[in-house]
Every structure is written in structure tokens, then in C-alpha cells.
GROMACS .gro file of C-alpha atoms in nm:
model
  382
    1MET     CA    1  17.666  13.543  14.032
    2LEU     CA    2  17.394  13.304  14.155
    3MET     CA    3  17.496  13.104  14.457
    4ALA     CA    4  17.630  12.761  14.373
    5SER     CA    5  17.371  12.603  14.606
    6ASP     CA    6  17.090  12.764  14.417
    7ARG     CA    7  17.173  12.658  14.067
    8MET     CA    8  16.920  12.452  13.857
    9SER     CA    9  16.919  12.351  13.492
   10ARG     CA   10  16.617  12.394  13.259
   11TYR     CA   11  16.454  12.073  13.150
   12GLY     CA   12  16.385  12.008  12.783
   13ARG     CA   13  16.064  11.999  12.601
   14THR     CA   14  15.955  11.776  12.324
   15ARG     CA   15  15.875  11.818  11.964
   16SER     CA   16  15.645  11.643  11.713
   17VAL     CA   17  15.778  11.501  11.395
   18PHE     CA   18  15.573  11.512  11.084
   19ASP     CA   19  15.615  11.312  10.758
   20ARG     CA   20  15.382  11.468  10.503
   21GLY     CA   21  15.112  11.493  10.768
   22THR     CA   22  15.165  11.169  10.928
   23PHE     CA   23  15.324  11.143  11.266
   24ALA     CA   24  15.653  10.940  11.239
   25PHE     CA   25  15.940  10.847  11.476
   26MET     CA   26  16.262  11.043  11.476
   27SER     CA   27  16.594  10.872  11.380
   28ARG     CA   28  16.677  10.564  11.596
   29ASN     CA   29  16.986  10.764  11.728
   30ARG     CA   30  16.779  11.069  11.830
   31SER     CA   31  16.591  11.170  12.134
   32HIS     CA   32  16.243  11.319  12.117
   33VAL     CA   33  16.376  11.659  12.250
   34SER     CA   34  16.486  11.921  12.011
   35TRP     CA   35  16.778  12.143  12.053
   36SER     CA   36  16.572  12.457  12.026
   37GLU     CA   37  16.336  12.343  12.293
   38ALA     CA   38  16.609  12.242  12.523
   39LEU     CA   39  16.763  12.592  12.482
   40LEU     CA   40  16.449  12.773  12.522
   41LEU     CA   41  16.333  12.586  12.832
   42THR     CA   42  16.669  12.577  13.005
   43SER     CA   43  16.695  12.959  12.945
   44ALA     CA   44  16.353  13.017  13.083
   45LEU     CA   45  16.420  12.814  13.389
   46TRP     CA   46  16.738  13.015  13.467
   47LEU     CA   47  16.565  13.352  13.433
   48PHE     CA   48  16.303  13.216  13.660
   49MET     CA   49  16.581  13.116  13.908
   50ILE     CA   50  16.737  13.468  13.893
   51LEU     CA   51  16.401  13.632  13.970
   52ILE     CA   52  16.376  13.400  14.276
   53PHE     CA   53  16.726  13.476  14.408
   54MET     CA   54  16.756  13.836  14.305
   55PRO     CA   55  16.684  13.972  14.654
   56ARG     CA   56  16.966  13.770  14.797
   57ILE     CA   57  17.202  13.872  14.516
   58ILE     CA   58  17.111  14.238  14.591
   59GLN     CA   59  17.163  14.177  14.956
   60ARG     CA   60  17.522  14.052  14.888
   61HIS     CA   61  17.626  14.345  14.656
   62GLY     CA   62  17.405  14.637  14.792
   63THR     CA   63  17.392  14.917  14.557
   64ASP     CA   64  17.690  14.790  14.318
   65VAL     CA   65  17.488  14.742  14.001
   66ALA     CA   66  17.788  14.622  13.812
   67SER     CA   67  17.843  14.339  14.060
   68ILE     CA   68  17.477  14.260  14.039
   69PHE     CA   69  17.487  14.237  13.671
   70MET     CA   70  17.820  14.022  13.672
   71ASP     CA   71  17.663  13.786  13.937
   72SER     CA   72  17.364  13.735  13.727
   73SER     CA   73  17.533  13.708  13.393
   74THR     CA   74  17.683  13.372  13.496
   75VAL     CA   75  17.343  13.221  13.417
   76ILE     CA   76  17.492  13.177  13.065
   77VAL     CA   77  17.743  12.930  13.182
   78SER     CA   78  17.482  12.740  13.379
   79ILE     CA   79  17.265  12.715  13.061
   80ALA     CA   80  17.565  12.586  12.872
   81PHE     CA   81  17.629  12.329  13.121
   82GLY     CA   82  17.261  12.216  13.124
   83LEU     CA   83  17.295  12.189  12.739
   84THR     CA   84  17.608  11.986  12.771
   85LEU     CA   85  17.412  11.726  12.970
   86PHE     CA   86  17.142  11.732  12.696
   87VAL     CA   87  17.417  11.631  12.437
   88VAL     CA   88  17.514  11.324  12.650
   89PHE     CA   89  17.138  11.260  12.706
   90ASP     CA   90  17.074  11.269  12.332
   91ALA     CA   91  17.379  11.071  12.231
   92THR     CA   92  17.289  10.778  12.475
   93ILE     CA   93  16.915  10.764  12.393
   94ARG     CA   94  16.939  10.419  12.228
   95LYS     CA   95  17.212  10.251  12.459
   96PRO     CA   96  17.116   9.979  12.700
   97ILE     CA   97  16.944  10.104  13.009
   98GLY     CA   98  17.224  10.013  13.255
   99LYS     CA   99  17.507  10.161  13.035
  100ARG     CA  100  17.307  10.461  12.978
  101VAL     CA  101  17.231  10.530  13.339
  102ALA     CA  102  17.604  10.489  13.427
  103ILE     CA  103  17.712  10.743  13.169
  104LEU     CA  104  17.456  10.995  13.251
  105LEU     CA  105  17.528  10.963  13.626
  106GLY     CA  106  17.906  11.021  13.538
  107ALA     CA  107  17.826  11.305  13.321
  108THR     CA  108  17.620  11.473  13.585
  109ILE     CA  109  17.881  11.433  13.849
  110VAL     CA  110  18.136  11.583  13.620
  111THR     CA  111  17.906  11.872  13.525
  112ALA     CA  112  17.833  11.950  13.894
  113LEU     CA  113  18.213  11.955  13.966
  114LEU     CA  114  18.281  12.183  13.664
  115GLN     CA  115  18.012  12.419  13.766
  116THR     CA  116  18.139  12.441  14.118
  117ILE     CA  117  18.505  12.499  13.998
  118PHE     CA  118  18.373  12.780  13.764
  119ASP     CA  119  18.205  12.948  14.045
  120LEU     CA  120  18.519  12.946  14.252
  121VAL     CA  121  18.744  13.055  13.965
  122PHE     CA  122  18.512  13.324  13.840
  123THR     CA  123  18.464  13.483  14.200
  124GLY     CA  124  18.840  13.483  14.247
  125TRP     CA  125  18.899  13.648  13.906
  126VAL     CA  126  18.660  13.921  13.955
  127ALA     CA  127  18.797  13.985  14.303
  128GLU     CA  128  19.142  14.012  14.169
  129ASN     CA  129  19.077  14.208  13.855
  130LEU     CA  130  18.743  14.406  13.889
  131ARG     CA  131  18.581  14.426  14.228
  132GLU     CA  132  18.779  14.394  14.561
  133SER     CA  133  18.454  14.360  14.743
  134TRP     CA  134  18.432  14.013  14.592
  135TYR     CA  135  18.713  13.899  14.827
  136THR     CA  136  18.450  13.847  15.085
  137LEU     CA  137  18.266  13.596  14.873
  138PRO     CA  138  18.520  13.307  14.865
  139GLN     CA  139  18.456  13.288  15.244
  140GLU     CA  140  18.103  13.161  15.152
  141LEU     CA  141  18.220  12.941  14.876
  142ASN     CA  142  18.479  12.747  15.079
  143GLN     CA  143  18.221  12.464  15.137
  144ALA     CA  144  18.272  12.365  14.777
  145TYR     CA  145  18.182  12.004  14.847
  146GLU     CA  146  17.840  12.090  14.975
  147LYS     CA  147  17.768  12.312  14.676
  148ALA     CA  148  17.894  12.045  14.443
  149PHE     CA  149  17.655  11.797  14.600
  150ARG     CA  150  17.366  12.041  14.545
  151TYR     CA  151  17.467  12.092  14.174
  152LEU     CA  152  17.466  11.710  14.142
  153LEU     CA  153  17.116  11.683  14.267
  154VAL     CA  154  16.991  11.971  14.048
  155PHE     CA  155  17.151  11.829  13.738
  156MET     CA  156  17.026  11.481  13.810
  157VAL     CA  157  16.685  11.645  13.819
  158ASN     CA  158  16.760  11.812  13.486
  159VAL     CA  159  16.849  11.471  13.327
  160ALA     CA  160  16.535  11.320  13.480
  161LEU     CA  161  16.322  11.586  13.318
  162PHE     CA  162  16.479  11.537  12.987
  163GLN     CA  163  16.391  11.156  13.024
  164LEU     CA  164  16.043  11.233  13.136
  165THR     CA  165  15.982  11.462  12.841
  166SER     CA  166  16.130  11.230  12.592
  167ALA     CA  167  15.917  10.936  12.724
  168ARG     CA  168  15.601  11.143  12.717
  169ARG     CA  169  15.673  11.240  12.355
  170ARG     CA  170  15.741  10.895  12.254
  171GLU     CA  171  15.426  10.769  12.408
  172PHE     CA  172  15.239  11.064  12.238
  173ILE     CA  173  15.388  10.963  11.902
  174GLN     CA  174  15.304  10.601  11.946
  175ASP     CA  175  14.956  10.696  12.034
  176ARG     CA  176  14.920  10.906  11.730
  177LYS     CA  177  15.065  10.641  11.497
  178LEU     CA  178  14.813  10.386  11.646
  179THR     CA  179  14.534  10.631  11.577
  180ASP     CA  180  14.658  10.691  11.222
  181ALA     CA  181  14.707  10.326  11.157
  182ARG     CA  182  14.340  10.262  11.276
  183ALA     CA  183  14.216  10.541  11.059
  184ALA     CA  184  14.394  10.415  10.760
  185ALA     CA  185  14.269  10.054  10.823
  186GLN     CA  186  13.911  10.185  10.844
  187GLN     CA  187  13.965  10.385  10.534
  188ALA     CA  188  14.092  10.080  10.353
  189GLN     CA  189  13.801   9.881  10.479
  190LEU     CA  190  13.555  10.147  10.356
  191THR     CA  191  13.729  10.147  10.022
  192ALA     CA  192  13.708   9.773   9.997
  193LEU     CA  193  13.348   9.762  10.089
  194ARG     CA  194  13.263  10.052   9.854
  195TYR     CA  195  13.442   9.880   9.558
  196GLN     CA  196  13.263   9.551   9.627
  197LEU     CA  197  12.959   9.715   9.500
  198ASN     CA  198  13.079   9.790   9.146
  199PRO     CA  199  13.142   9.432   9.043
  200HIS     CA  200  12.819   9.330   9.198
  201PHE     CA  201  12.621   9.597   9.017
  202LEU     CA  202  12.813   9.565   8.685
  203PHE     CA  203  12.732   9.194   8.685
  204ASN     CA  204  12.372   9.253   8.708
  205SER     CA  205  12.368   9.533   8.448
  206LEU     CA  206  12.571   9.324   8.191
  207ASN     CA  207  12.325   9.031   8.248
  208SER     CA  208  12.032   9.284   8.171
  209ILE     CA  209  12.216   9.418   7.853
  210SER     CA  210  12.274   9.052   7.753
  211ALA     CA  211  11.906   8.959   7.807
  212LEU     CA  212  11.810   9.282   7.585
  213ILE     CA  213  12.043   9.148   7.310
  214VAL     CA  214  11.920   8.787   7.339
  215THR     CA  215  11.548   8.931   7.295
  216ARG     CA  216  11.670   9.142   7.003
  217ARG     CA  217  11.607   9.477   7.188
  218ASN     CA  218  11.926   9.619   7.033
  219GLU     CA  219  11.823   9.976   7.071
  220ASP     CA  220  11.739   9.926   7.439
  221ALA     CA  221  12.067   9.741   7.482
  222GLU     CA  222  12.262  10.019   7.326
  223ARG     CA  223  12.090  10.290   7.527
  224MET     CA  224  12.137  10.092   7.843
  225THR     CA  225  12.516  10.051   7.758
  226GLU     CA  226  12.551  10.442   7.715
  227LYS     CA  227  12.375  10.489   8.052
  228LEU     CA  228  12.583  10.242   8.227
  229SER     CA  229  12.902  10.401   8.095
  230THR     CA  230  12.797  10.740   8.232
  231PHE     CA  231  12.682  10.595   8.558
  232LEU     CA  232  13.012  10.403   8.617
  233ARG     CA  233  13.222  10.704   8.527
  234ASN     CA  234  13.039  10.921   8.772
  235SER     CA  235  13.045  10.665   9.052
  236LEU     CA  236  13.408  10.580   9.022
  237SER     CA  237  13.518  10.940   9.045
  238ALA     CA  238  13.360  10.954   9.397
  239ASP     CA  239  13.586  10.903   9.699
  240PRO     CA  240  13.479  10.575   9.863
  241ALA     CA  241  13.562  10.689  10.222
  242ARG     CA  242  13.405  11.031  10.193
  243LEU     CA  243  13.070  11.139  10.313
  244VAL     CA  244  12.852  11.296  10.047
  245PRO     CA  245  12.534  11.487  10.052
  246LEU     CA  246  12.231  11.267  10.027
  247GLU     CA  247  12.105  11.463   9.725
  248ASP     CA  248  12.422  11.375   9.539
  249GLU     CA  249  12.361  11.002   9.631
  250LEU     CA  250  11.995  11.017   9.513
  251SER     CA  251  12.129  11.178   9.188
  252LEU     CA  252  12.344  10.867   9.127
  253ILE     CA  253  12.055  10.648   9.215
  254GLU     CA  254  11.837  10.829   8.947
  255GLU     CA  255  12.104  10.746   8.689
  256TYR     CA  256  12.105  10.378   8.795
  257LEU     CA  257  11.724  10.375   8.768
  258ASP     CA  258  11.746  10.513   8.416
  259ILE     CA  259  11.960  10.221   8.335
  260GLU     CA  260  11.717   9.970   8.477
  261GLY     CA  261  11.431  10.165   8.327
  262VAL     CA  262  11.561  10.072   7.975
  263ARG     CA  263  11.536   9.708   8.090
  264PHE     CA  264  11.196   9.708   8.265
  265GLY     CA  265  11.015   9.997   8.086
  266GLU     CA  266  10.682  10.071   8.241
  267ARG     CA  267  10.715   9.792   8.489
  268LEU     CA  268  10.945  10.024   8.700
  269ASP     CA  269  10.752  10.309   8.869
  270VAL     CA  270  10.980  10.524   9.083
  271GLU     CA  271  10.871  10.787   9.357
  272PHE     CA  272  11.120  11.013   9.530
  273GLU     CA  273  11.037  11.190   9.865
  274CYS     CA  274  11.332  11.388  10.003
  275GLU     CA  275  11.287  11.667  10.256
  276PRO     CA  276  11.524  11.972  10.183
  277GLU     CA  277  11.706  11.934  10.503
  278ALA     CA  278  11.759  11.572  10.449
  279GLY     CA  279  11.903  11.636  10.112
  280SER     CA  280  12.199  11.811  10.279
  281ALA     CA  281  12.269  11.539  10.516
  282LEU     CA  282  12.601  11.372  10.471
  283VAL     CA  283  12.610  10.997  10.407
  284PRO     CA  284  12.861  10.735  10.294
  285SER     CA  285  12.861  10.731   9.914
  286PHE     CA  286  12.663  10.438   9.754
  287ILE     CA  287  12.490  10.350  10.084
  288VAL     CA  288  12.140  10.362   9.944
  289GLN     CA  289  12.195  10.214   9.584
  290PRO     CA  290  12.215   9.851   9.707
  291LEU     CA  291  11.882   9.886   9.873
  292VAL     CA  292  11.724  10.002   9.539
  293GLU     CA  293  11.900   9.741   9.358
  294ASN     CA  294  11.768   9.483   9.595
  295ALA     CA  295  11.414   9.644   9.562
  296ILE     CA  296  11.428   9.595   9.189
  297LYS     CA  297  11.571   9.244   9.212
  298HIS     CA  298  11.289   9.122   9.440
  299GLY     CA  299  11.001   9.355   9.343
  300VAL     CA  300  11.027   9.458   8.977
  301ALA     CA  301  11.217   9.171   8.813
  302PRO     CA  302  10.978   8.891   8.911
  303SER     CA  303  10.669   9.096   8.828
  304ARG     CA  304  10.479   9.135   8.495
  305GLU     CA  305  10.292   9.431   8.653
  306PRO     CA  306  10.420   9.784   8.726
  307VAL     CA  307  10.588   9.785   9.070
  308ARG     CA  308  10.645  10.105   9.253
  309ILE     CA  309  10.980  10.176   9.425
  310ARG     CA  310  10.952  10.459   9.686
  311ILE     CA  311  11.273  10.630   9.811
  312ALA     CA  312  11.203  10.865  10.105
  313ALA     CA  313  11.442  11.068  10.334
  314THR     CA  314  11.328  11.245  10.644
  315THR     CA  315  11.491  11.410  10.933
  316GLU     CA  316  11.383  11.436  11.291
  317GLY     CA  317  11.611  11.671  11.484
  318ASN     CA  318  11.958  11.568  11.405
  319ASP     CA  319  11.862  11.215  11.297
  320LEU     CA  320  11.824  11.093  10.942
  321CYS     CA  321  11.593  10.816  10.818
  322ILE     CA  322  11.605  10.673  10.466
  323GLU     CA  323  11.355  10.429  10.348
  324VAL     CA  324  11.333  10.222  10.033
  325GLU     CA  325  11.005  10.055   9.969
  326ASN     CA  326  10.881   9.841   9.695
  327GLY     CA  327  10.565   9.651   9.613
  328THR     CA  328  10.611   9.270   9.598
  329SER     CA  329  10.543   9.059   9.290
  330PRO     CA  330  10.230   8.843   9.314
  331VAL     CA  331  10.432   8.537   9.170
  332LEU     CA  332  10.643   8.541   9.479
  333ASP     CA  333  10.504   8.301   9.745
  334GLU     CA  334  10.712   8.476  10.024
  335PRO     CA  335  10.873   8.832   9.989
  336SER     CA  336  11.248   8.825  10.066
  337PHE     CA  337  11.528   9.060  10.081
  338GLY     CA  338  11.785   8.801  10.005
  339ALA     CA  339  12.119   8.761  10.186
  340GLY     CA  340  12.355   8.889   9.912
  341VAL     CA  341  12.646   9.130   9.932
  342GLY     CA  342  12.430   9.434   9.937
  343LEU     CA  343  12.269   9.432  10.285
  344LYS     CA  344  12.568   9.280  10.456
  345ASN     CA  345  12.778   9.549  10.293
  346ILE     CA  346  12.560   9.825  10.403
  347ARG     CA  347  12.565   9.711  10.762
  348ARG     CA  348  12.945   9.678  10.761
  349ARG     CA  349  12.990  10.017  10.616
  350LEU     CA  350  12.751  10.184  10.859
  351GLU     CA  351  12.928  10.013  11.163
  352ALA     CA  352  13.266  10.119  11.014
  353VAL     CA  353  13.164  10.489  11.000
  354TYR     CA  354  12.911  10.526  11.285
  355GLY     CA  355  12.984  10.232  11.504
  356ARG     CA  356  12.662  10.092  11.648
  357ARG     CA  357  12.482  10.420  11.648
  358ALA     CA  358  12.350  10.368  11.295
  359SER     CA  359  12.132  10.094  11.180
  360LEU     CA  360  11.975   9.910  10.887
  361GLU     CA  361  11.631   9.746  10.946
  362THR     CA  362  11.431   9.548  10.710
  363GLU     CA  363  11.056   9.485  10.721
  364GLU     CA  364  10.866   9.237  10.507
  365LEU     CA  365  10.500   9.300  10.479
  366PRO     CA  366  10.230   9.109  10.282
  367ASP     CA  367  10.228   9.361   9.998
  368ARG     CA  368  10.553   9.542  10.022
  369LEU     CA  369  10.922   9.531  10.140
  370VAL     CA  370  11.064   9.812  10.341
  371ALA     CA  371  11.438   9.883  10.421
  372ARG     CA  372  11.525  10.164  10.661
  373ILE     CA  373  11.859  10.325  10.724
  374CYS     CA  374  11.874  10.544  11.046
  375ILE     CA  375  12.163  10.758  11.118
  376PRO     CA  376  12.159  10.955  11.446
  377GLU     CA  377  12.318  11.301  11.485
  378VAL     CA  378  12.385  11.327  11.119
  379GLN     CA  379  12.619  11.609  10.980
  380HIS     CA  380  12.499  11.835  10.703
  381ASP     CA  381  12.675  11.984  10.412
  382GLY     CA  382  12.804  12.340  10.436
   0.00000   0.00000   0.00000
């Protein structure tokens, strides 16, 4: 068997706990080290110890292969003692620190004594029943107190490693829970910001329908109602926290402009310019629509003449730039983007997704208004 002074126990390893894809804490009465991991790592350590001390074992038994095998096979008992300590470690995981230290220290002392006693008993039994050559070994094991002390030190290290592993896993799980909580909060924020747009847009659209009815443009009101229904059905089916290809975003804007086209007729002139590579760029859903709505509010609505709204998307390297430009109405003394929910919402959503890397800039010129969204290192669909 391995010499008592050379025994060591295998430390445990941690496991992660999942709850339908979300990291969760284990039961309050459980450690963060699993039985299977404790067994696997304890076994691996003792096999490593055998390899280290095999030359010494061979020196003790010479060419007696059976004695070498029996000496090495006691590693099973050492593994069992190590797992016994794990039972105590696991059972006391939630106890007060002082009480837990006292229990673990007592258990470690008892385990070291039991391991030493087993060495003595097993050596005597083999010498008495199987191998007379083992009678020489008790001479080496007479210093039982020294070997018990060494066992004590090794088993204390064993318990310390269990504690270290458990603490590291607990910290890992807490970090993951914090990360998941932050991600959930960000998604909730994006969802709230995204759904703010629906009442805002719906209010304006219903006002337009009401105006059509008041002016007895009933056919236009009916057509606008149908288009509004289609637009809302398509927009509400989109995931508010998901990035979508810009070309899909522009398709929804076309539906929106169809609705406004019923209201403004020839006064609304729309121009799309989108590079093919820009069309596959992934952007937050409904990030451009408020700019188009703002352009109509401050460019088309006050004017009695046709006003062109230009929507352009270009890429430079991995950066995406989206511009919404509209001519201003001559009845306006000063062009203005307003300070409604639309622009504020866009800035908050961009910051939530990209931090300070993305930006929304507005420029007011004498003859036109320009809003520009810039997203660096944009991702692409597919």
C-alpha cells in the first residue's frame, strides 16, 4: 500500500446549475461541488500519487507483483475517506462559520486517525494471512503519530480545496446571475422603448384618419385604416429587442409612408437610396421610423407644396450611416426637429444597444432638415 506519510486526498470540482438556460443557485443546503466531480477528481489525484510513489513501492516489495498490487489497491480506501470528508463539507455548507470550522476540523482529525489505523491493520492482516514479507513493514509504521499528523495536514488541504472550489463556483454563479439580470434589464428597457413608439404613431395616424373623415374624404380614411391595420400587424409581430436587417426596417417604413401617402397625396414625395451592403446591416427594429415620422411632421404637414423625403443608407468599411432628409415648409419661420418622444427614444435605444459608439445627429439647414444615425462596426445578416 502507499505509505501513510504520502497519502493525499483529491480536491472537488464545481459544477454549474442551469434552470432552463438561466444560471441559478443550488439548494440552500447544498454546496457547489457535485458528487460526481468530487469522485472524479479525488480518484484522479490518488492515481497521480501512485505514479509518484510507485518507485518507492517497488523498492519495498521488489519483484513481488502481488504485493505491489495490494499495496497500490488501498488507494480505494483513501478515496473513500476523502469522499467522507466531502459528505461533512457538503452537510455543513450553510452552518455558521465558527461552528462549521470546528466540525470540519474534528472530522479531519478523525479521518486522519482512521486512515492511520487502517494502514496498520491492513499491513498486519496481509502479513498474517497472505505475505510474510509484510512483517517487516510494521517496523516502518511504528511511528503512527507522525503519519497521523501528516494525514491530518493532507486532509486539511483536501477540505480547503473543497472550500476554494465551492467559493469560486459561487462567485462564478453570482457573476452570471448579475450578467443575466443586466441583460434582462436591458431587454426590458429596449422592449419598453420600442413599445413607446406604437401609441405615439397610432395617435398621429388616428388623428389623420379623423381629419380625413371630418373633411369627408371617407374613401381615403377607409384606405388609410386598412393600411394602418396591416402596418400594426406587421410591426407588432417583430421582436422589439432583436436586431433586424435594415432592408426589413425600410420595408416597414414603406408601409408607414403608404399610410401617410393617403393623407398627404402628392404633397409627399419619397426617395429611397440604400446600398446593397447596407441593406443587410442589422439595426434595432423601428430605429428609423421615428425620423421619418418627424420629417413628415415638420416638413410635409405644414406645407401646401410637394416636399421630398429622402432616406439613404450607406456603408464605409464596417460602419453604417442612415440619413433621413426632408425639405422644410416655407410657412415655417424656423426649421425644427421638435423635442418629442421620437428623437429621445432613438438616442436611448442606440445607447442601450451600442453604448456610446452609436450616435444620432441632427442638422437644420435653411432649406432642409437632416437626421443622421451612425453605427460603427455594424453586423450583417447571414
